[in-house]
């Protein structure tokens, strides 16, 4: 069921109805709670990181990850701060080490008994120390400038790395939870255009027709592979492909009796389909 849950939404375009914070922490959503979102926490995240996805934006679902008590519904990359993202804005440089000459002079100054020679050695030592300190100051200034540039780059990266909803269940993700359950939990904050049959809108209380429902038709279901679909329906009349982010989406059109079946596969797995009359 979890595989079906992931493949049903993956690479689909959705429209968000709330500004999404520019962080992998995203928005925590508690469908079992009286108030689904803690808006104090939500406001703090938006204020801290900015907005990666604006209300009204249409974005692609890039990952749906099911854990014990959590479903991660990742949009347009899932948010900045995931594995591989460099979140450290500071740039530091080590202090300049003493040269061998400076160390030798320190030793000679301590051991020298002739006052004139001792003063000459001390002047040379002071000059070397000042040179080293000046180089340290230049390095610190360069590091500070690099840190500011890196901070600006990270801020830009945040705004282009997407966000996510973390759907949290106190007693664990309900067994058998399907795509419909996830869409219901997110309904107030996300629109799912792909959930409406392309041949026409269907009442929410009735399931979409499937080839399995039609006598004599080959069975088809979300989660099946393209090879399994061809085994059931035959070779497609037409195929086309496109990229949704890093994912390859293949659209295949099959014909069976008086029906035309349009199916979409992500990485070879059926994520949605529609059936219409020829």
Short mmCIF file of N, CA, C and O in Angstrom, two decimals, residues 96-191:
data_model
loop_
_atom_site.label_atom_id
_atom_site.label_comp_id
_atom_site.label_asym_id
_atom_site.label_seq_id
_atom_site.Cartn_x
_atom_site.Cartn_y
_atom_site.Cartn_z
N UNK A 96 48.04 32.59 10.74
CA UNK A 96 49.34 32.40 10.10
C UNK A 96 50.33 31.90 11.15
O UNK A 96 50.45 32.46 12.24
N UNK A 97 51.00 30.84 10.81
CA UNK A 97 51.97 30.26 11.75
C UNK A 97 53.25 31.09 11.80
O UNK A 97 53.61 31.78 10.85
N UNK A 98 53.92 30.99 12.92
CA UNK A 98 55.22 31.67 13.04
C UNK A 98 56.22 31.03 12.09
O UNK A 98 56.25 29.80 11.92
N UNK A 99 57.02 31.86 11.47
CA UNK A 99 58.08 31.35 10.61
C UNK A 99 59.21 30.78 11.46
O UNK A 99 59.31 31.07 12.67
N UNK A 100 60.05 29.99 10.82
CA UNK A 100 61.21 29.47 11.56
C UNK A 100 62.11 30.61 12.06
O UNK A 100 62.65 30.55 13.16
N UNK A 101 62.24 31.68 11.24
CA UNK A 101 63.07 32.82 11.64
C UNK A 101 62.51 33.50 12.88
O UNK A 101 63.27 33.86 13.79
N UNK A 102 61.19 33.63 12.94
CA UNK A 102 60.58 34.26 14.12
C UNK A 102 60.82 33.42 15.37
O UNK A 102 61.14 33.96 16.45
N UNK A 103 60.70 32.13 15.24
CA UNK A 103 60.95 31.26 16.40
C UNK A 103 62.42 31.33 16.84
O UNK A 103 62.72 31.36 18.05
N UNK A 104 63.32 31.36 15.84
CA UNK A 104 64.75 31.46 16.18
C UNK A 104 65.06 32.77 16.88
O UNK A 104 65.83 32.81 17.86
N UNK A 105 64.43 33.85 16.39
CA UNK A 105 64.69 35.16 17.02
C UNK A 105 64.17 35.21 18.46
O UNK A 105 64.81 35.82 19.33
N UNK A 106 63.02 34.61 18.71
CA UNK A 106 62.49 34.57 20.08
C UNK A 106 63.49 33.90 21.02
O UNK A 106 63.71 34.36 22.15
N UNK A 107 64.10 32.84 20.53
CA UNK A 107 65.08 32.13 21.35
C UNK A 107 66.35 32.96 21.54
O UNK A 107 66.89 33.05 22.66
N UNK A 108 66.79 33.61 20.45
CA UNK A 108 68.02 34.41 20.54
C UNK A 108 67.85 35.61 21.45
O UNK A 108 68.78 35.98 22.19
N UNK A 109 66.67 36.25 21.40
CA UNK A 109 66.43 37.43 22.27
C UNK A 109 66.51 37.03 23.73
O UNK A 109 67.06 37.77 24.58
N UNK A 110 66.00 35.86 24.05
CA UNK A 110 66.05 35.41 25.45
C UNK A 110 67.48 35.12 25.90
O UNK A 110 67.84 35.36 27.06
N UNK A 111 68.28 34.62 24.97
CA UNK A 111 69.62 34.17 25.36
C UNK A 111 70.69 35.25 25.18
O UNK A 111 71.78 35.13 25.76
N UNK A 112 70.41 36.28 24.39
CA UNK A 112 71.42 37.31 24.10
C UNK A 112 71.72 38.15 25.34
O UNK A 112 70.81 38.64 26.02
N UNK A 113 73.01 38.35 25.59
CA UNK A 113 73.43 39.16 26.75
C UNK A 113 73.92 40.54 26.36
O UNK A 113 73.92 41.47 27.18
N UNK A 114 74.32 40.70 25.08
CA UNK A 114 74.76 42.01 24.62
C UNK A 114 73.54 42.87 24.35
O UNK A 114 72.69 42.51 23.54
N UNK A 115 73.46 44.04 25.03
CA UNK A 115 72.25 44.86 24.95
C UNK A 115 72.00 45.41 23.54
O UNK A 115 70.85 45.46 23.07
N UNK A 116 73.04 45.88 22.83
CA UNK A 116 72.85 46.41 21.48
C UNK A 116 72.37 45.33 20.52
O UNK A 116 71.44 45.55 19.73
N UNK A 117 73.03 44.20 20.58
CA UNK A 117 72.61 43.10 19.70
C UNK A 117 71.21 42.64 20.06
O UNK A 117 70.40 42.31 19.18
N UNK A 118 70.90 42.63 21.33
CA UNK A 118 69.57 42.19 21.78
C UNK A 118 68.49 43.11 21.22
O UNK A 118 67.42 42.67 20.81
N UNK A 119 68.77 44.46 21.19
CA UNK A 119 67.80 45.41 20.65
C UNK A 119 67.58 45.19 19.15
O UNK A 119 66.46 45.28 18.64
N UNK A 120 68.69 44.93 18.42
CA UNK A 120 68.56 44.68 16.98
C UNK A 120 67.72 43.42 16.71
O UNK A 120 66.86 43.41 15.83
N UNK A 121 67.99 42.41 17.47
CA UNK A 121 67.22 41.16 17.30
C UNK A 121 65.74 41.39 17.63
O UNK A 121 64.84 40.87 16.95
N UNK A 122 65.49 42.20 18.67
CA UNK A 122 64.12 42.47 19.07
C UNK A 122 63.37 43.25 18.00
O UNK A 122 62.18 43.00 17.74
N UNK A 123 64.05 44.23 17.36
CA UNK A 123 63.42 45.01 16.30
C UNK A 123 63.04 44.10 15.12
O UNK A 123 61.96 44.22 14.54
N UNK A 124 63.97 43.21 14.77
CA UNK A 124 63.66 42.29 13.68
C UNK A 124 62.49 41.38 14.05
O UNK A 124 61.60 41.12 13.23
N UNK A 125 62.49 40.92 15.29
CA UNK A 125 61.39 40.06 15.76
C UNK A 125 60.06 40.81 15.72
O UNK A 125 59.04 40.28 15.28
N UNK A 126 60.07 42.07 16.16
CA UNK A 126 58.84 42.87 16.14
C UNK A 126 58.32 43.06 14.71
O UNK A 126 57.11 43.00 14.47
N UNK A 127 59.23 43.29 13.77
CA UNK A 127 58.82 43.45 12.37
C UNK A 127 58.16 42.18 11.83
O UNK A 127 57.13 42.25 11.15
N UNK A 128 58.73 41.03 12.15
CA UNK A 128 58.16 39.77 11.69
C UNK A 128 56.78 39.53 12.31
O UNK A 128 55.86 39.05 11.64
N UNK A 129 56.64 39.87 13.58
CA UNK A 129 55.35 39.70 14.25
C UNK A 129 54.28 40.61 13.62
O UNK A 129 53.15 40.19 13.41
N UNK A 130 54.67 41.85 13.32
CA UNK A 130 53.71 42.78 12.71
C UNK A 130 53.30 42.31 11.31
O UNK A 130 52.13 42.41 10.94
N UNK A 131 54.27 41.78 10.55
CA UNK A 131 53.93 41.25 9.23
C UNK A 131 52.93 40.09 9.34
O UNK A 131 51.98 40.00 8.57
N UNK A 132 53.19 39.22 10.32
CA UNK A 132 52.29 38.07 10.51
C UNK A 132 50.90 38.53 10.94
O UNK A 132 49.88 38.01 10.47
N UNK A 133 50.82 39.53 11.81
CA UNK A 133 49.53 40.03 12.27
C UNK A 133 48.77 40.72 11.14
O UNK A 133 47.54 40.60 11.05
N UNK A 134 49.50 41.46 10.27
CA UNK A 134 48.85 42.10 9.13
C UNK A 134 48.26 41.05 8.18
O UNK A 134 47.15 41.20 7.67
N UNK A 135 49.02 39.98 7.95
CA UNK A 135 48.50 38.91 7.08
C UNK A 135 47.28 38.24 7.71
O UNK A 135 46.32 37.91 7.01
N UNK A 136 47.29 38.07 9.02
CA UNK A 136 46.13 37.51 9.73
C UNK A 136 44.90 38.39 9.53
O UNK A 136 43.79 37.90 9.29
N UNK A 137 45.08 39.72 9.66
CA UNK A 137 43.95 40.64 9.50
C UNK A 137 43.40 40.57 8.08
O UNK A 137 42.18 40.59 7.87
N UNK A 138 44.31 40.52 7.07
CA UNK A 138 43.85 40.40 5.68
C UNK A 138 43.06 39.11 5.47
O UNK A 138 42.02 39.11 4.81
N UNK A 139 43.57 38.04 6.03
CA UNK A 139 42.88 36.75 5.88
C UNK A 139 41.51 36.76 6.55
O UNK A 139 40.54 36.22 6.01
N UNK A 140 41.43 37.38 7.73
CA UNK A 140 40.14 37.44 8.43
C UNK A 140 39.14 38.29 7.65
O UNK A 140 37.95 37.96 7.58
N UNK A 141 39.61 39.38 7.06
CA UNK A 141 38.73 40.23 6.25
C UNK A 141 38.23 39.48 5.02
O UNK A 141 37.05 39.57 4.66
N UNK A 142 39.13 38.72 4.37
CA UNK A 142 38.73 37.93 3.20
C UNK A 142 37.72 36.87 3.59
O UNK A 142 36.74 36.61 2.88
N UNK A 143 37.93 36.23 4.76
CA UNK A 143 37.01 35.19 5.23
C UNK A 143 35.63 35.78 5.54
O UNK A 143 34.60 35.18 5.24
N UNK A 144 35.63 36.97 6.14
CA UNK A 144 34.35 37.63 6.44
C UNK A 144 33.59 37.95 5.16
O UNK A 144 32.37 37.76 5.08
N UNK A 145 34.31 38.43 4.14
CA UNK A 145 33.67 38.73 2.86
C UNK A 145 33.14 37.47 2.20
O UNK A 145 32.03 37.44 1.66
N UNK A 146 33.93 36.39 2.26
CA UNK A 146 33.50 35.12 1.68
C UNK A 146 32.28 34.56 2.42
O UNK A 146 31.38 33.97 1.81
N UNK A 147 32.23 34.75 3.73
CA UNK A 147 31.09 34.28 4.52
C UNK A 147 29.81 35.01 4.11
O UNK A 147 28.75 34.39 4.00
N UNK A 148 29.91 36.32 3.90
CA UNK A 148 28.73 37.08 3.48
C UNK A 148 28.26 36.62 2.09
O UNK A 148 27.05 36.48 1.85
N UNK A 149 29.20 36.37 1.18
CA UNK A 149 28.83 35.89 -0.15
C UNK A 149 28.19 34.52 -0.07
O UNK A 149 27.21 34.22 -0.77
N UNK A 150 28.75 33.65 0.78
CA UNK A 150 28.18 32.31 0.93
C UNK A 150 26.80 32.36 1.56
O UNK A 150 25.90 31.61 1.19
N UNK A 151 26.62 33.26 2.53
CA UNK A 151 25.31 33.42 3.16
C UNK A 151 24.27 33.84 2.14
O UNK A 151 23.13 33.33 2.13
N UNK A 152 24.65 34.74 1.23
CA UNK A 152 23.72 35.19 0.19
C UNK A 152 23.40 34.05 -0.78
O UNK A 152 22.25 33.89 -1.21
N UNK A 153 24.42 33.23 -1.10
CA UNK A 153 24.18 32.10 -2.01
C UNK A 153 23.25 31.07 -1.38
O UNK A 153 22.35 30.55 -2.03
N UNK A 154 23.44 30.80 -0.08
CA UNK A 154 22.58 29.84 0.62
C UNK A 154 21.15 30.35 0.66
O UNK A 154 20.19 29.59 0.46
N UNK A 155 20.99 31.67 0.89
CA UNK A 155 19.64 32.24 0.91
C UNK A 155 18.96 32.07 -0.44
O UNK A 155 17.76 31.77 -0.52
N UNK A 156 19.72 32.25 -1.51
CA UNK A 156 19.16 32.05 -2.86
C UNK A 156 18.82 30.59 -3.09
O UNK A 156 17.75 30.26 -3.63
N UNK A 157 19.73 29.69 -2.70
CA UNK A 157 19.48 28.26 -2.87
C UNK A 157 18.23 27.83 -2.11
O UNK A 157 17.45 26.99 -2.58
N UNK A 158 18.02 28.39 -0.92
CA UNK A 158 16.83 28.05 -0.13
C UNK A 158 15.55 28.33 -0.91
O UNK A 158 14.60 27.54 -0.88
N UNK A 159 15.54 29.45 -1.60
CA UNK A 159 14.33 29.88 -2.29
C UNK A 159 14.05 29.05 -3.54
O UNK A 159 12.97 29.17 -4.13
N UNK A 160 15.01 28.21 -3.95
CA UNK A 160 14.84 27.42 -5.17
C UNK A 160 14.94 25.92 -4.89
O UNK A 160 15.19 25.14 -5.81
N UNK A 161 14.75 25.52 -3.64
CA UNK A 161 14.91 24.10 -3.29
C UNK A 161 13.61 23.45 -2.82
O UNK A 161 13.63 22.33 -2.32
N UNK A 162 12.49 24.16 -2.98
CA UNK A 162 11.20 23.56 -2.63
C UNK A 162 10.93 23.54 -1.14
O UNK A 162 11.60 24.21 -0.34
N UNK A 163 9.94 22.73 -0.75
CA UNK A 163 9.54 22.63 0.64
C UNK A 163 8.80 21.30 0.80
O UNK A 163 8.81 20.46 -0.09
N UNK A 164 8.12 21.13 1.93
CA UNK A 164 7.40 19.87 2.15
C UNK A 164 6.34 20.02 3.23
O UNK A 164 6.37 20.96 4.04
N UNK A 165 5.39 19.10 3.23
CA UNK A 165 4.47 18.91 4.33
C UNK A 165 4.90 17.65 5.07
O UNK A 165 5.17 16.62 4.46
N UNK A 166 4.98 17.75 6.40
CA UNK A 166 5.22 16.59 7.24
C UNK A 166 3.90 16.21 7.91
O UNK A 166 3.46 16.87 8.85
N UNK A 167 3.24 15.18 7.38
CA UNK A 167 1.95 14.75 7.92
C UNK A 167 2.24 13.79 9.08
O UNK A 167 2.73 12.69 8.86
N UNK A 168 1.93 14.23 10.29
CA UNK A 168 2.32 13.48 11.49
C UNK A 168 1.09 12.84 12.16
O UNK A 168 0.06 13.51 12.35
N UNK A 169 1.24 11.58 12.51
CA UNK A 169 0.17 10.82 13.16
C UNK A 169 0.67 10.37 14.53
O UNK A 169 1.70 9.71 14.64
N UNK A 170 -0.07 10.73 15.56
CA UNK A 170 0.36 10.45 16.92
C UNK A 170 0.54 8.95 17.18
O UNK A 170 1.49 8.53 17.85
N UNK A 171 -0.34 8.15 16.65
CA UNK A 171 -0.30 6.70 16.89
C UNK A 171 0.24 5.92 15.69
O UNK A 171 -0.01 4.73 15.56
N UNK A 172 0.93 6.60 14.81
CA UNK A 172 1.50 5.94 13.65
C UNK A 172 0.65 6.12 12.41
O UNK A 172 -0.57 6.36 12.50
N UNK A 173 1.27 6.02 11.24
CA UNK A 173 0.54 6.13 9.98
C UNK A 173 -0.51 5.02 9.93
O UNK A 173 -0.17 3.85 10.13
N UNK A 174 -1.78 5.35 9.71
CA UNK A 174 -2.84 4.33 9.72
C UNK A 174 -2.56 3.22 8.71
O UNK A 174 -2.19 3.49 7.57
N UNK A 175 -2.72 1.97 9.12
CA UNK A 175 -2.52 0.85 8.19
C UNK A 175 -3.47 0.96 7.00
O UNK A 175 -4.65 1.29 7.15
N UNK A 176 -2.95 0.70 5.82
CA UNK A 176 -3.80 0.73 4.63
C UNK A 176 -4.11 2.12 4.12
O UNK A 176 -4.92 2.27 3.21
N UNK A 177 -3.47 3.15 4.70
CA UNK A 177 -3.72 4.51 4.22
C UNK A 177 -3.32 4.64 2.76
O UNK A 177 -2.20 4.30 2.39
N UNK A 178 -4.23 5.11 1.93
CA UNK A 178 -3.96 5.25 0.51
C UNK A 178 -3.82 6.69 0.09
O UNK A 178 -3.87 7.61 0.91
N UNK A 179 -3.64 6.92 -1.20
CA UNK A 179 -3.49 8.29 -1.71
C UNK A 179 -4.66 9.19 -1.33
O UNK A 179 -4.46 10.37 -1.04
N UNK A 180 -5.89 8.64 -1.32
CA UNK A 180 -7.05 9.45 -0.97
C UNK A 180 -6.93 10.01 0.45
O UNK A 180 -7.32 11.15 0.72
N UNK A 181 -6.41 9.18 1.37
CA UNK A 181 -6.25 9.64 2.75
C UNK A 181 -5.25 10.77 2.87
O UNK A 181 -5.45 11.72 3.62
N UNK A 182 -4.17 10.69 2.10
CA UNK A 182 -3.17 11.76 2.11
C UNK A 182 -3.76 13.03 1.52
O UNK A 182 -3.58 14.13 2.05
N UNK A 183 -4.51 12.90 0.42
CA UNK A 183 -5.11 14.08 -0.21
C UNK A 183 -6.15 14.72 0.69
O UNK A 183 -6.28 15.94 0.73
N UNK A 184 -6.88 13.92 1.45
CA UNK A 184 -7.86 14.49 2.40
C UNK A 184 -7.14 15.27 3.50
O UNK A 184 -7.58 16.34 3.92
N UNK A 185 -6.01 14.73 3.99
CA UNK A 185 -5.26 15.41 5.04
C UNK A 185 -4.72 16.75 4.57
O UNK A 185 -4.61 17.70 5.34
N UNK A 186 -4.40 16.83 3.27
CA UNK A 186 -3.80 18.04 2.72
C UNK A 186 -4.80 18.95 2.00
O UNK A 186 -4.42 20.01 1.49
N UNK A 187 -6.05 18.54 1.94
CA UNK A 187 -7.04 19.21 1.08
C UNK A 187 -7.16 20.71 1.35
O UNK A 187 -7.37 21.49 0.42
N UNK A 188 -7.00 21.11 2.60
CA UNK A 188 -7.16 22.54 2.93
C UNK A 188 -5.98 23.37 2.44
O UNK A 188 -6.10 24.58 2.27
N UNK A 189 -4.86 22.70 2.15
CA UNK A 189 -3.64 23.43 1.83
C UNK A 189 -3.07 23.11 0.44
O UNK A 189 -2.17 23.81 -0.02
N UNK A 190 -3.59 22.08 -0.21
CA UNK A 190 -3.09 21.66 -1.51
C UNK A 190 -4.24 21.27 -2.42
O UNK A 190 -5.17 20.58 -1.98
N UNK A 191 -4.18 21.70 -3.68
CA UNK A 191 -5.13 21.24 -4.69
C UNK A 191 -4.47 20.15 -5.52
O UNK A 191 -3.29 20.25 -5.87
#
